[in-house]
Amino acid sequence: MDWVTALPPEGDKSYNACLVIVDRYRKTPIFLPCHKDDTAMDTALLIWNRVISHNCVFKNIISDREPNLHQPYGLSYTPFWVQNHNSQQHTIHKQMV
């Protein structure tokens, strides 16, 4: 998972970034338009609504932007994830908390 930023604004909502998620199982990329200044909760909702509800639940999430996913933003993923997907067979990757 990584973001492509500094894109020219596009569309009705003036998206200026793209969240790129690669499904390692299916070997396919998923491109989600977003905003450069989206919060961690905005990103969690985007992933929940556009990826997990249509495809699957991630067993782990890997990002090379580890410092950006740590405090204060990384912790805001945890309550959302636990509230909406409380399962022991799926975990949040250690970089996410």
Short mmCIF file of C-alpha atoms in Angstrom, two decimals:
data_model
loop_
_atom_site.label_atom_id
_atom_site.label_comp_id
_atom_site.label_asym_id
_atom_site.label_seq_id
_atom_site.Cartn_x
_atom_site.Cartn_y
_atom_site.Cartn_z
CA MET A 1 0.00 0.00 0.00
CA ASP A 2 1.36 3.40 -0.95
CA TRP A 3 0.16 6.82 -2.04
CA VAL A 4 0.89 8.67 -5.25
CA THR A 5 0.60 12.36 -4.41
CA ALA A 6 1.00 15.76 -6.07
CA LEU A 7 -1.38 14.85 -8.88
CA PRO A 8 -3.39 17.60 -10.59
CA PRO A 9 -6.93 17.89 -9.13
CA GLU A 10 -9.38 15.73 -11.06
CA GLY A 11 -13.09 14.96 -10.99
CA ASP A 12 -16.03 16.38 -9.06
CA LYS A 13 -14.29 15.95 -5.71
CA SER A 14 -10.92 17.31 -6.91
CA TYR A 15 -8.93 14.20 -6.07
CA ASN A 16 -5.22 15.01 -5.96
CA ALA A 17 -3.74 11.68 -4.83
CA CYS A 18 -4.13 7.97 -5.44
CA LEU A 19 -3.92 5.15 -2.92
CA VAL A 20 -2.35 2.10 -4.55
CA ILE A 21 -2.96 -1.31 -2.98
CA VAL A 22 -1.47 -4.48 -4.43
CA ASP A 23 -3.34 -7.69 -3.72
CA ARG A 24 -0.49 -10.17 -3.38
CA TYR A 25 -2.81 -13.16 -3.69
CA ARG A 26 -4.46 -12.07 -6.95
CA LYS A 27 -1.38 -10.12 -8.11
CA THR A 28 -3.52 -7.17 -9.09
CA PRO A 29 -3.25 -3.48 -8.19
CA ILE A 30 -6.18 -1.51 -6.82
CA PHE A 31 -6.16 2.24 -7.48
CA LEU A 32 -8.31 4.43 -5.24
CA PRO A 33 -8.62 8.18 -5.85
CA CYS A 34 -8.20 10.17 -2.66
CA HIS A 35 -7.02 13.49 -1.29
CA LYS A 36 -3.46 14.28 -0.28
CA ASP A 37 -4.60 15.55 3.13
CA ASP A 38 -6.89 12.60 4.02
CA THR A 39 -6.59 11.43 7.61
CA ALA A 40 -5.89 7.86 8.70
CA MET A 41 -9.60 7.43 9.43
CA ASP A 42 -10.48 8.66 5.92
CA THR A 43 -8.03 6.11 4.51
CA ALA A 44 -9.42 3.34 6.72
CA LEU A 45 -12.96 4.12 5.55
CA LEU A 46 -11.81 4.22 1.92
CA ILE A 47 -10.17 0.81 2.26
CA TRP A 48 -13.16 -0.60 4.13
CA ASN A 49 -15.77 0.70 1.67
CA ARG A 50 -13.94 0.21 -1.62
CA VAL A 51 -11.73 -2.84 -1.07
CA ILE A 52 -12.72 -5.00 1.88
CA SER A 53 -16.47 -4.85 1.27
CA HIS A 54 -15.94 -5.91 -2.38
CA ASN A 55 -12.99 -8.27 -2.17
CA CYS A 56 -11.61 -9.59 1.08
CA VAL A 57 -10.11 -8.76 4.43
CA PHE A 58 -6.36 -8.27 4.52
CA LYS A 59 -4.37 -10.63 6.66
CA ASN A 60 -1.69 -7.95 6.89
CA ILE A 61 -0.88 -4.58 5.44
CA ILE A 62 2.63 -3.58 4.44
CA SER A 63 3.63 -0.01 3.70
CA ASP A 64 6.98 1.64 3.20
CA ARG A 65 5.59 4.76 4.86
CA GLU A 66 5.77 3.32 8.34
CA PRO A 67 6.46 6.66 10.12
CA ASN A 68 3.36 8.17 8.49
CA LEU A 69 1.19 5.33 9.75
CA HIS A 70 2.39 5.64 13.32
CA GLN A 71 1.19 8.13 15.87
CA PRO A 72 -1.00 10.05 15.76
CA TYR A 73 -2.53 8.63 12.57
CA GLY A 74 -1.78 4.93 12.85
CA LEU A 75 -3.62 4.56 16.13
CA SER A 76 -6.83 5.87 14.60
CA TYR A 77 -6.97 2.78 12.35
CA THR A 78 -7.12 0.41 15.32
CA PRO A 79 -10.50 1.35 16.90
CA PHE A 80 -12.13 1.41 13.45
CA TRP A 81 -10.69 -1.98 12.52
CA VAL A 82 -11.60 -3.62 15.84
CA GLN A 83 -15.10 -2.13 15.78
CA ASN A 84 -15.84 -3.25 12.22
CA HIS A 85 -13.86 -6.46 11.94
CA ASN A 86 -13.25 -8.18 15.25
CA SER A 87 -11.71 -11.48 14.19
CA GLN A 88 -8.72 -13.34 15.56
CA GLN A 89 -7.86 -14.93 12.24
CA HIS A 90 -7.06 -11.54 10.68
CA THR A 91 -4.58 -9.15 12.23
CA ILE A 92 -3.35 -5.66 11.66
CA HIS A 93 0.28 -5.67 10.55
CA LYS A 94 2.66 -4.45 13.24
CA GLN A 95 3.44 -1.39 11.15
CA MET A 96 -0.18 -0.29 11.46
CA VAL A 97 -0.20 0.08 15.26
#
